[in-house]
Short mmCIF file of C-alpha atoms and ligand atoms in Angstrom, two decimals:
data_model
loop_
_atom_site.label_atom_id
_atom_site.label_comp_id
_atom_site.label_asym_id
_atom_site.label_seq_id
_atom_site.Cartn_x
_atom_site.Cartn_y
_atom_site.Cartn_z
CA UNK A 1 -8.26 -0.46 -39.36
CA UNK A 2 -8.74 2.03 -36.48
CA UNK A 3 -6.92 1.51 -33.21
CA UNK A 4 -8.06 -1.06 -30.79
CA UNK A 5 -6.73 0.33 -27.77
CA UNK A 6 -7.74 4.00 -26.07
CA UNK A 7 -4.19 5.72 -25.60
CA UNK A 8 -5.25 5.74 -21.90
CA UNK A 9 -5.33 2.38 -21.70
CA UNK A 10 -2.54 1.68 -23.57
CA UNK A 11 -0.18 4.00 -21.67
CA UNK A 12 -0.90 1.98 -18.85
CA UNK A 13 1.19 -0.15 -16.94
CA UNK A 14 0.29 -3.79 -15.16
CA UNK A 15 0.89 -3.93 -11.42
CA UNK A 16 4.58 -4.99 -11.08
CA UNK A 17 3.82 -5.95 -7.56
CA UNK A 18 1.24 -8.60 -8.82
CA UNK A 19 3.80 -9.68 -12.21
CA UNK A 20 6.24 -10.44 -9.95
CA UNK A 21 3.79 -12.63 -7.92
CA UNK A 22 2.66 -14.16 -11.05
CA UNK A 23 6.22 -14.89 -12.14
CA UNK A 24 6.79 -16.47 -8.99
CA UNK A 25 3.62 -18.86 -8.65
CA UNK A 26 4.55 -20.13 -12.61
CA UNK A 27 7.94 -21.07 -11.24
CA UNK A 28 6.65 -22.81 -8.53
CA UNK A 29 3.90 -24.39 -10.77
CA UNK A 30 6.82 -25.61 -12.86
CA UNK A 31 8.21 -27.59 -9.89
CA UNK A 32 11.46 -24.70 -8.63
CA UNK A 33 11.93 -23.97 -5.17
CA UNK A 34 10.57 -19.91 -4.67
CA UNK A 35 10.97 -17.93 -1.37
CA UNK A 36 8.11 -15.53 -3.12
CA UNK A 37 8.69 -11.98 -0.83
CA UNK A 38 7.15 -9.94 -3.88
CA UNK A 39 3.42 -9.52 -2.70
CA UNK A 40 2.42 -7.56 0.49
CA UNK A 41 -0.23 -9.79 1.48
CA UNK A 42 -0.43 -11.34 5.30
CA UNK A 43 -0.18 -15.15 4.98
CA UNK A 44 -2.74 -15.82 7.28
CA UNK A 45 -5.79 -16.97 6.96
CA UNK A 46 -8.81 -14.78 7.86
CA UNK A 47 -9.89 -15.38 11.70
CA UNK A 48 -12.23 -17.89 11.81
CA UNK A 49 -14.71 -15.63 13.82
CA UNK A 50 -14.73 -13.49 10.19
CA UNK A 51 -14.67 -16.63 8.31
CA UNK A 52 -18.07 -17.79 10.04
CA UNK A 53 -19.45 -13.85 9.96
CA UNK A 54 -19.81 -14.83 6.53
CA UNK A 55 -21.10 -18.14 6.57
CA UNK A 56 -23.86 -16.75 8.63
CA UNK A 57 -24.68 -14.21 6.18
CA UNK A 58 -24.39 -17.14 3.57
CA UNK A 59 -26.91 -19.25 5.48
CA UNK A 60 -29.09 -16.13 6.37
CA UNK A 61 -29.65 -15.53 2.28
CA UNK A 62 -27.35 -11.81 2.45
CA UNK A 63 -26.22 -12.88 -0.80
CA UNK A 64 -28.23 -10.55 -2.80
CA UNK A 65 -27.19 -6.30 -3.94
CA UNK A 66 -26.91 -4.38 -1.10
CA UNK A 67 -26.93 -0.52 -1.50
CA UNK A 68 -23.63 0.22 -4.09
CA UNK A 69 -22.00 2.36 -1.17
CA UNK A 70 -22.13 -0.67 1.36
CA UNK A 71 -24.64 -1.76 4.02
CA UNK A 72 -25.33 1.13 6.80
CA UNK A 73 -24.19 -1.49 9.61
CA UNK A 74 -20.70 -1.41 8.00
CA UNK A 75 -20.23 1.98 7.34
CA UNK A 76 -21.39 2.86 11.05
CA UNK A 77 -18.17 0.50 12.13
CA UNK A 78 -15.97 2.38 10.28
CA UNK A 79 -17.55 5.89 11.18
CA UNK A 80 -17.37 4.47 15.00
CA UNK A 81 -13.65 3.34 14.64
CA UNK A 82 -12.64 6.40 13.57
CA UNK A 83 -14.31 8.27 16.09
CA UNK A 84 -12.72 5.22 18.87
CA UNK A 85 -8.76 5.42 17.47
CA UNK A 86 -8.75 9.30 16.51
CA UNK A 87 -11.52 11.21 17.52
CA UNK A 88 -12.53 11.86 14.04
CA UNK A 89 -16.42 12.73 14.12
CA UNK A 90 -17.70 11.26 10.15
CA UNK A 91 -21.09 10.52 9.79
CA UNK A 92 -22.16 7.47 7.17
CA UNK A 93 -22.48 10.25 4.25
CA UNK A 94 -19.02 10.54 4.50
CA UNK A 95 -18.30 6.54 3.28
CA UNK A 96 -18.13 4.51 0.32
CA UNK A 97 -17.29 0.59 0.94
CA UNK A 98 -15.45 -0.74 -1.97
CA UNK A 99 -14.04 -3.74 -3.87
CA UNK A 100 -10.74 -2.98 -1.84
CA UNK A 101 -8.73 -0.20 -1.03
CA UNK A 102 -7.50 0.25 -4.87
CA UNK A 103 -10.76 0.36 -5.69
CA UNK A 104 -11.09 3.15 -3.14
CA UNK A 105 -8.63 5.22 -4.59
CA UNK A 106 -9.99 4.70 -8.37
CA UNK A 107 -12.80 6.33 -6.93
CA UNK A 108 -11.55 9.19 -5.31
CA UNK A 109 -8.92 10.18 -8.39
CA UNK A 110 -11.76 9.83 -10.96
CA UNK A 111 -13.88 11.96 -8.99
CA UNK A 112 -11.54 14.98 -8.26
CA UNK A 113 -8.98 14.74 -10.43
CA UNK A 114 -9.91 16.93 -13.92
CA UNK A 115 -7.67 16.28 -17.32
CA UNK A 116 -4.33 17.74 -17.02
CA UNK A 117 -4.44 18.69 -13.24
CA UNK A 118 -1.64 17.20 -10.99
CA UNK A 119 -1.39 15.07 -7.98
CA UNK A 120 1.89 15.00 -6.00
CA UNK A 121 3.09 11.53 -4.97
CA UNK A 122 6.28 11.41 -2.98
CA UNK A 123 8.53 8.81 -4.23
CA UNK A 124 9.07 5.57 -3.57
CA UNK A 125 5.38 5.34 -3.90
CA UNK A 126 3.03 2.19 -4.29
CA UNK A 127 3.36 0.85 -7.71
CA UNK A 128 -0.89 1.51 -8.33
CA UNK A 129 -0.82 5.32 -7.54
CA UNK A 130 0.74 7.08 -10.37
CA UNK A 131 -1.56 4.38 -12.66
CA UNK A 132 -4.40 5.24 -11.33
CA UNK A 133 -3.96 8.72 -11.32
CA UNK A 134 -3.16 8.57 -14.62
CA UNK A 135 -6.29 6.24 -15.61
CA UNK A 136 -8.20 9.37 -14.35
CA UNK A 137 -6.41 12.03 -16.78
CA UNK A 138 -4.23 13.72 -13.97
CA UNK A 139 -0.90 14.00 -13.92
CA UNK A 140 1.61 12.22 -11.16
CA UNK A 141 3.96 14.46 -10.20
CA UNK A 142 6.43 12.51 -8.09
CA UNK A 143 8.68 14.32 -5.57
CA UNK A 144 12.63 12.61 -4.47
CA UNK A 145 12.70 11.77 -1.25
CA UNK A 146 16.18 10.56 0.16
CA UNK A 147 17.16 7.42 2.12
CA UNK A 148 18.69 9.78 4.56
CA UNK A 149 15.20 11.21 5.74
CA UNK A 150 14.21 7.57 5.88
CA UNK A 151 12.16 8.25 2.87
CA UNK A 152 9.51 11.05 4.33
CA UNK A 153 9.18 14.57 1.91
CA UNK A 154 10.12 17.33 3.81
CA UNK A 155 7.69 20.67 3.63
CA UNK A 156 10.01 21.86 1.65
CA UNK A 157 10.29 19.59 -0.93
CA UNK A 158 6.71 19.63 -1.58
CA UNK A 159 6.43 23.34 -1.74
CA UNK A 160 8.83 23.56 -4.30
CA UNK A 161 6.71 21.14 -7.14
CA UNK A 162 3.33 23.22 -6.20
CA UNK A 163 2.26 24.86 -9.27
CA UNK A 164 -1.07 26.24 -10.23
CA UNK A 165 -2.58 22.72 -11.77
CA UNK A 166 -1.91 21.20 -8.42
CA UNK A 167 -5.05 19.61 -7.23
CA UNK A 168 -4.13 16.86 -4.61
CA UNK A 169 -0.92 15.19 -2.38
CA UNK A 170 -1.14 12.01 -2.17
CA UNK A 171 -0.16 10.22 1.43
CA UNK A 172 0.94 6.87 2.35
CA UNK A 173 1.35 6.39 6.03
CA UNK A 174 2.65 4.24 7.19
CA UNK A 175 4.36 3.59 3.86
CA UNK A 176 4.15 0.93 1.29
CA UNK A 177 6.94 0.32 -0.29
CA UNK A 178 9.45 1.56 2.57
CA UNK A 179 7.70 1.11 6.13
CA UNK A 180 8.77 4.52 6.91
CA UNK A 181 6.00 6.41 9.15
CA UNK A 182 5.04 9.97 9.84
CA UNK A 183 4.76 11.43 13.06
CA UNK A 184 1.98 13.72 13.95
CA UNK A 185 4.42 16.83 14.06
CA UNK A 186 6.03 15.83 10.47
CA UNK A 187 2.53 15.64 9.18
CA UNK A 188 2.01 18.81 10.64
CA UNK A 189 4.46 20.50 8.88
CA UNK A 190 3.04 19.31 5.50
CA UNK A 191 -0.30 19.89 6.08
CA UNK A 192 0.87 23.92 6.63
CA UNK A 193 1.34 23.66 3.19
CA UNK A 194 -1.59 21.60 2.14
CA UNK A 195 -3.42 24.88 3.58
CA UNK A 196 -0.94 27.65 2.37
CA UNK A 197 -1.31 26.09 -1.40
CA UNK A 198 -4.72 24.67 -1.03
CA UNK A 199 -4.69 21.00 -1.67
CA UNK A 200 -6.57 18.01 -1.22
CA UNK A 201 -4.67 15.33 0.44
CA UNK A 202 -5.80 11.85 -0.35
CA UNK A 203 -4.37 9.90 2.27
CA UNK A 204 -3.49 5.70 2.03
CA UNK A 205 -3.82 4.75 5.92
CA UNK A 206 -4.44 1.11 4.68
CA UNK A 207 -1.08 -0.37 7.38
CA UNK A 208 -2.54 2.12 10.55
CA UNK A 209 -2.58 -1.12 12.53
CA UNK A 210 0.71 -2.29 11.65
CA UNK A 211 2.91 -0.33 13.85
CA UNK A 212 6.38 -1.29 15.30
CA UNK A 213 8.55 1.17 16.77
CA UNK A 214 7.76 4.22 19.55
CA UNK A 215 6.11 6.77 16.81
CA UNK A 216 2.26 6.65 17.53
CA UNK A 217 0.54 6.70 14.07
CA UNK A 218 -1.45 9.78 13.85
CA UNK A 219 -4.45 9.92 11.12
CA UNK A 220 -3.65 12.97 8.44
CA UNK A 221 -7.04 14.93 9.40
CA UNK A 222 -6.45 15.52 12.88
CA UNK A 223 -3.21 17.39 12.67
CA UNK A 224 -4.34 20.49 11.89
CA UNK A 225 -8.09 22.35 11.83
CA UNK A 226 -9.65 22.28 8.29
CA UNK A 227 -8.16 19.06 6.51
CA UNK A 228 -11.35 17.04 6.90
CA UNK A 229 -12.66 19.13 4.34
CA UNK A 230 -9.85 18.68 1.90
CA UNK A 231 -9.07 15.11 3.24
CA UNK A 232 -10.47 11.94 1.18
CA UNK A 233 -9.31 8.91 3.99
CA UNK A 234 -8.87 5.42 2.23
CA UNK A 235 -8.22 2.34 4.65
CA UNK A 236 -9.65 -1.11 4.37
CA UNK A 237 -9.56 -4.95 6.21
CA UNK A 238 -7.08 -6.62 3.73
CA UNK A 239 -4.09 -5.80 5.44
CA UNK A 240 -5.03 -5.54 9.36
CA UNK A 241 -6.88 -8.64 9.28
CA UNK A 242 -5.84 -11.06 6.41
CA UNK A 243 -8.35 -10.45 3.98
CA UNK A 244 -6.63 -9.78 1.37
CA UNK A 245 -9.16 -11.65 -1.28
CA UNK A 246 -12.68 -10.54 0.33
CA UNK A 247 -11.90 -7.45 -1.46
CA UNK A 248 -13.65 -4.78 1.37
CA UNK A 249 -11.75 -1.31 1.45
CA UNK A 250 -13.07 2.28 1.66
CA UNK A 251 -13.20 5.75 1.39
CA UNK A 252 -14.24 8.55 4.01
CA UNK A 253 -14.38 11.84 2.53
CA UNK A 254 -16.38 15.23 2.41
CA UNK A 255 -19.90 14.59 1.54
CA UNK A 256 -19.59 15.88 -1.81
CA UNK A 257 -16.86 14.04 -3.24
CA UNK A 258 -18.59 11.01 -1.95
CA UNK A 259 -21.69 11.67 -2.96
CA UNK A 260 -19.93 11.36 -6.66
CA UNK A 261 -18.08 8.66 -5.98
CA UNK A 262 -21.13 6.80 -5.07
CA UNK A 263 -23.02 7.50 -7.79
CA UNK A 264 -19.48 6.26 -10.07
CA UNK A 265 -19.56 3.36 -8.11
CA UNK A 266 -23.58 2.28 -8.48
CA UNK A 267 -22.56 2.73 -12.21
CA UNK A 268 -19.47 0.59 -12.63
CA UNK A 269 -19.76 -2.08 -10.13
CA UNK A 270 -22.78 -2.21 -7.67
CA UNK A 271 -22.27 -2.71 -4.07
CA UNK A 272 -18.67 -5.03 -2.86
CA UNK A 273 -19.59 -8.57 -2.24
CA UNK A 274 -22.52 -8.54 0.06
CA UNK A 275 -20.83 -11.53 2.26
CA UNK A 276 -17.42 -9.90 2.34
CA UNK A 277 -19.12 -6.69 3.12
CA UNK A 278 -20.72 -8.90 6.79
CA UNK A 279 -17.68 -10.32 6.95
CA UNK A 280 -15.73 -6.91 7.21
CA UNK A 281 -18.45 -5.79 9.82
CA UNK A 282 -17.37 -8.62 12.12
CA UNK A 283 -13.40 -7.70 11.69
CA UNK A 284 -14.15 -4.74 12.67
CA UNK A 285 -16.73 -5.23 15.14
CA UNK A 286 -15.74 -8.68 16.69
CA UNK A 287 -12.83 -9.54 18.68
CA UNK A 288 -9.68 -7.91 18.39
CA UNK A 289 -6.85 -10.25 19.64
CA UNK A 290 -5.97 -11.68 16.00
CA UNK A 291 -4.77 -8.37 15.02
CA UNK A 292 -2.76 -8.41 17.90
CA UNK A 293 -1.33 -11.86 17.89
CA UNK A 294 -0.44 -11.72 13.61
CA UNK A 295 1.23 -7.92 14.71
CA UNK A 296 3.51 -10.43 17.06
CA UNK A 297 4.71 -12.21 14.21
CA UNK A 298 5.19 -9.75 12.10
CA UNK A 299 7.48 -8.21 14.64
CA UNK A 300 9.92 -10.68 14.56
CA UNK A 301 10.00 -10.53 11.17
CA UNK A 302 10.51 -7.07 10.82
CA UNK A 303 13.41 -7.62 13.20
CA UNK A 304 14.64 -10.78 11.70
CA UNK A 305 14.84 -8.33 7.69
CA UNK A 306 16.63 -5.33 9.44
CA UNK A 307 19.40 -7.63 10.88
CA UNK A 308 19.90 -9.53 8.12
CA UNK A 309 19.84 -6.14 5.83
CA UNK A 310 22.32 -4.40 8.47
CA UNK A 311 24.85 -8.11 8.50
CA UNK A 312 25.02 -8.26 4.78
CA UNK A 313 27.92 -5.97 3.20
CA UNK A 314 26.55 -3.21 0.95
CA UNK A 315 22.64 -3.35 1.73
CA UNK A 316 20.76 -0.98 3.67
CA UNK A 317 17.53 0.19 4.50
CA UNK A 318 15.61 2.90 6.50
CA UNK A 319 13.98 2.80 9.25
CA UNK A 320 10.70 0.34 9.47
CA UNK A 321 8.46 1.95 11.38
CA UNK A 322 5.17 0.68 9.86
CA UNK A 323 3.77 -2.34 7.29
CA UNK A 324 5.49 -5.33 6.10
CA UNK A 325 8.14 -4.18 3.73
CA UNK A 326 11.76 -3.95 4.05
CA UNK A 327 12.99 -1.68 1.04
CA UNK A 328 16.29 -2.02 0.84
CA UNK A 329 19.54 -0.38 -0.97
CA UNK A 330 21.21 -2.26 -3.61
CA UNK A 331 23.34 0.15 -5.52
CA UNK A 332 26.51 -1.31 -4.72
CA UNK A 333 25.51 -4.50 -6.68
CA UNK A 334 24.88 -3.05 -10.05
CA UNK A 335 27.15 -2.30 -12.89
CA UNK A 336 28.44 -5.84 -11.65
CA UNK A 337 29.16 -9.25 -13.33
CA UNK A 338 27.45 -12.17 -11.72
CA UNK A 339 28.90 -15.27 -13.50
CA UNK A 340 29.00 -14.33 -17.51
CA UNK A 341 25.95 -12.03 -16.61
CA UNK A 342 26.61 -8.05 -16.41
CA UNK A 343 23.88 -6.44 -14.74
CA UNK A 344 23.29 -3.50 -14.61
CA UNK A 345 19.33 -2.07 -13.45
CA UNK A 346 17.66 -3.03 -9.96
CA UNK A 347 15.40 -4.86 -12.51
CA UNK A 348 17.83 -7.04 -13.95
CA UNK A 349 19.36 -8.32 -10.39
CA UNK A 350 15.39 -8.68 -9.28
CA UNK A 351 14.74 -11.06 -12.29
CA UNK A 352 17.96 -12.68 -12.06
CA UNK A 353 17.83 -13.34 -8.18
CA UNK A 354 14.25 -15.05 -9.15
CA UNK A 355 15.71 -17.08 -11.68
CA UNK A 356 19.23 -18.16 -10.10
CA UNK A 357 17.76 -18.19 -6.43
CA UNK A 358 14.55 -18.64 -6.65
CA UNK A 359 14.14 -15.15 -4.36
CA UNK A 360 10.82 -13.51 -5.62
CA UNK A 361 11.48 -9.25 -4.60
CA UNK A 362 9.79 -6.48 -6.61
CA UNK A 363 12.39 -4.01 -8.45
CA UNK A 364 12.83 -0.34 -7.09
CA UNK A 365 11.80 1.25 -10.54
CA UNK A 366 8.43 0.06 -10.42
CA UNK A 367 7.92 2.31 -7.16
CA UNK A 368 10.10 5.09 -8.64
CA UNK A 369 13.11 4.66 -6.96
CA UNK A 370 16.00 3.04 -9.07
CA UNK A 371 18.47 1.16 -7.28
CA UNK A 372 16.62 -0.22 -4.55
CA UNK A 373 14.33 -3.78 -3.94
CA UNK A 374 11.66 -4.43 -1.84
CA UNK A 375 11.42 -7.65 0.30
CA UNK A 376 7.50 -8.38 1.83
CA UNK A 377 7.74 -9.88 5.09
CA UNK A 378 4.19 -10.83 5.67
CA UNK A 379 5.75 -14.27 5.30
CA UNK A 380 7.24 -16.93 7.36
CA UNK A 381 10.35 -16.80 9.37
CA UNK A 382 11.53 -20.33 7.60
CA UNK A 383 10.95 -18.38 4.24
CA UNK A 384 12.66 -15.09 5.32
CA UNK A 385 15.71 -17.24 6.84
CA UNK A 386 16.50 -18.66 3.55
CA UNK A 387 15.60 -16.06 1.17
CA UNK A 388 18.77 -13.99 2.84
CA UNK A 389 20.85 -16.69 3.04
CA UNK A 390 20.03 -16.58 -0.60
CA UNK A 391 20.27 -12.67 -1.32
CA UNK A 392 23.52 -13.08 0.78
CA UNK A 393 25.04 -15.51 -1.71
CA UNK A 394 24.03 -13.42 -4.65
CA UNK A 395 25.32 -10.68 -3.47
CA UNK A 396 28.75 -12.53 -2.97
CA UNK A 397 28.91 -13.18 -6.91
CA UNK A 398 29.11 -9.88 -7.57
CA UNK A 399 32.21 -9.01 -9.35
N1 PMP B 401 -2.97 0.98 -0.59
C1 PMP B 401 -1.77 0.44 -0.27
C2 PMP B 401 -0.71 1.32 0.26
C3 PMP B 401 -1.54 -0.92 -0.47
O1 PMP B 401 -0.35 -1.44 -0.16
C4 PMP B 401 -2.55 -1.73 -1.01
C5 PMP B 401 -2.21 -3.17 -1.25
N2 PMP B 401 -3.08 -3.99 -1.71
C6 PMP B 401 -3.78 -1.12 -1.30
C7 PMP B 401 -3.96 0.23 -1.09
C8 PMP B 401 -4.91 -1.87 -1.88
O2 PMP B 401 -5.52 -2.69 -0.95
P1 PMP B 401 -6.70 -3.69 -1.34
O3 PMP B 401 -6.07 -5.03 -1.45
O4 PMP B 401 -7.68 -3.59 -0.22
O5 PMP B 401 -7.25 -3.24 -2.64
N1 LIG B 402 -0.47 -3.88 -2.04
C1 LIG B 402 0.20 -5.13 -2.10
C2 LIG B 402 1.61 -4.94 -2.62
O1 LIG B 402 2.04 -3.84 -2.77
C3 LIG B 402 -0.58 -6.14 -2.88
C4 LIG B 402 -0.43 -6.13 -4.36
C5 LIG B 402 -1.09 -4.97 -5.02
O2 LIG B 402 -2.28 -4.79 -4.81
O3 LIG B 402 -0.37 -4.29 -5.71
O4 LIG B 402 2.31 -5.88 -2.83
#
């Protein structure tokens, strides 16, 4: 018998973000106590003023195709917001709306990435990325970065894994998994090269609205002349307004390139849900206090994770300037015995701490960085304050 399975499929991995989640909801099925920090998802519901966006659209019979890159009313909202938050002039040519941001960036790789050519993604990166990118035939090419420069590839760094297949950089600002951010003068400094070697940048602003410390978040194109060209944007509503499961992201990019991805789109998918899509028009449209007030409590979270991370012996983490993750340093808890139990890989102590403490985490490795676990704190305080307590007292069995 022939094979089933295309090698590209089968070289490809599941989300590790969304195992982990799955691990933890059987658990919890199965009756076991889980603090579940694995999946970066805000735990609130969707503003009701969104919620009844839709049920308008609903009851007004917008539940029929719409045009597969979105309705115009929608992408006009994005084009405006753009133009209100970084004086970014797009017109609608320049947007796809799609089934979510990952969706968005499926796009985008499949439409400019050729077999064989190479995207640079700096590492720890977002466990979909180098997937994706390799779903479309290119080649991830992922660049170090160090703890030390909380995380951020230096101009430097990148120049030196240019090469003559290298087609794109990939971006995540502010960062999932770390919550390190970019200022406008680091970004800057790498788009230099982005010109000097002449890349395409596609750049994951998904978390623009979740910003903590002083460092204004600054959108890639507008750091330098010429990157709107060479820029494909992707951004969405799941994050900045809880809506996670609506599944509305998109794309902003040069006419071209989206002009492709649309007609990829009308072919594997049609439009996004036509209700979600009326639904993301009022997020972005309506009110804006809810982003506000959920920012608020993620604030205190963020603050609650770095002290707890700074109190307990042996963990560390950067700087959280962005997001909801806390991605933190465990290296001086492997190649340790925890009962009868050696373990040795940030994998092992992830799956273990699930299964002795019921503390849900996703491992380092399945963002490229070894050694290191990421904690989402788009959860409640209750859950955070007991999921360290827990971490505390596995770390503690460490011999
Ligand atoms: N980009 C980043 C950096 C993310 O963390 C996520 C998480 N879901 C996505 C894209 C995808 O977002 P969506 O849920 O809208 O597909
Ligand atoms: N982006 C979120 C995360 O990293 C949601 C899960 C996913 O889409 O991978 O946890």
């Amino acid at each position: 018998m022939q094979n089933t399975l295309s090698r590209r499929i089968s070289a490809l991995q599941p989300s590790a973000t969304l195992t982990m989640a799955a691990k933890a909801k059987e658990l919890k099925a199965a009756g076991h106590t889980v603090y579940d920090l694995s999946l970066g998802e805000p735990d609130f519901n969707t503003p009701a003023h969104i919620c009844n966006a839709a049920l308008t659209a609903m009851n007004e019979g917008k539940t029929h195709y719409t045009v597969a890159s979105g309705i115009p009313q929608l992408k006009e909202a994005i084009i405006q917001q753009y133009t209100r938050r970084h004086g970014l002039d797009y017109s609608t040519a320049n947007v796809v709306v799609t089934n979510g941001a990952k969706h968005a960036l499926h796009n985008v790789f499949t439409v400019l990435i050729d077999e064989g050519e190479e995207v640079i993604v700096p590492a720890p990166y977002w466990v979909s990325y180098a997937e994706l990118i390799k779903l479309a035939g290119g080649v991830p090419v992922i660049v170090e970065t160090r703890q030390e420069n909380n995380f951020k590839v230096t101009p430097e760094e990148l120049r030196a894994v240019c090469t003559p297949k290298t087609k794109c950089l990939l971006l995540c600002n502010p960062s999932n998994p770390t919550g390190c951010m970019y200022n406008g003068e680091e970004l800057g400094a790498l788009a230099d090269v982005v010109l000097e070697k002449d890349l395409w940048v596609v750049a994951d602003e998904i978390y623009e609205c979740l910003i903590y410390g002083d460092t204004k978040f600054v959108s890639f194109p507008t750091v330098r002349p010429g990157l709107t060209e060479r820029t494909c944007l992707i951004n969405g509503v799941s994050k900045t307004y809880a809506m996670t499961g609506w599944r509305i992201g998109w794309s902003i990019a040069p006419t071209a390139v989206t002009k492709s991805m649309i007609s990829l789109q009308s072919q594997e998918t049609s439009n996004p849900c036509s209700i979600s899509q009326y639904a993301a028009l009022e997020a972005i449209n309506g009110p804006q206090e809810c982003v506000a007030e959920m920012l608020v409590e993620f604030k205190k979270r963020r603050e609650f994770c770095a002290k707890r991370i700074a109190e307990i012996e042996g963990l560390s983490c950067p700087v959280m300037g962005g997001a909801f993750y806390a991605f933190f340093n465990i290296k001086a808890f492997l190649g340790k015995t925890y009962g009868e139990k050696f373990i040795e890989t940030d994998t092992e102590w992830c799956l273990e701490l699930l299964e002795k403490k019921g503390v849900a985490l996703v491992m380092g490795s399945a963002f490229g960085a070894p050694g290191y676990a990421r904690a989402s704190y788009a959860t409640s305080l209750n859950v955070l304050e007991e999921a360290f307590l827990k971490i505390e007292e596995f770390t503690k069995e460490a011999k």
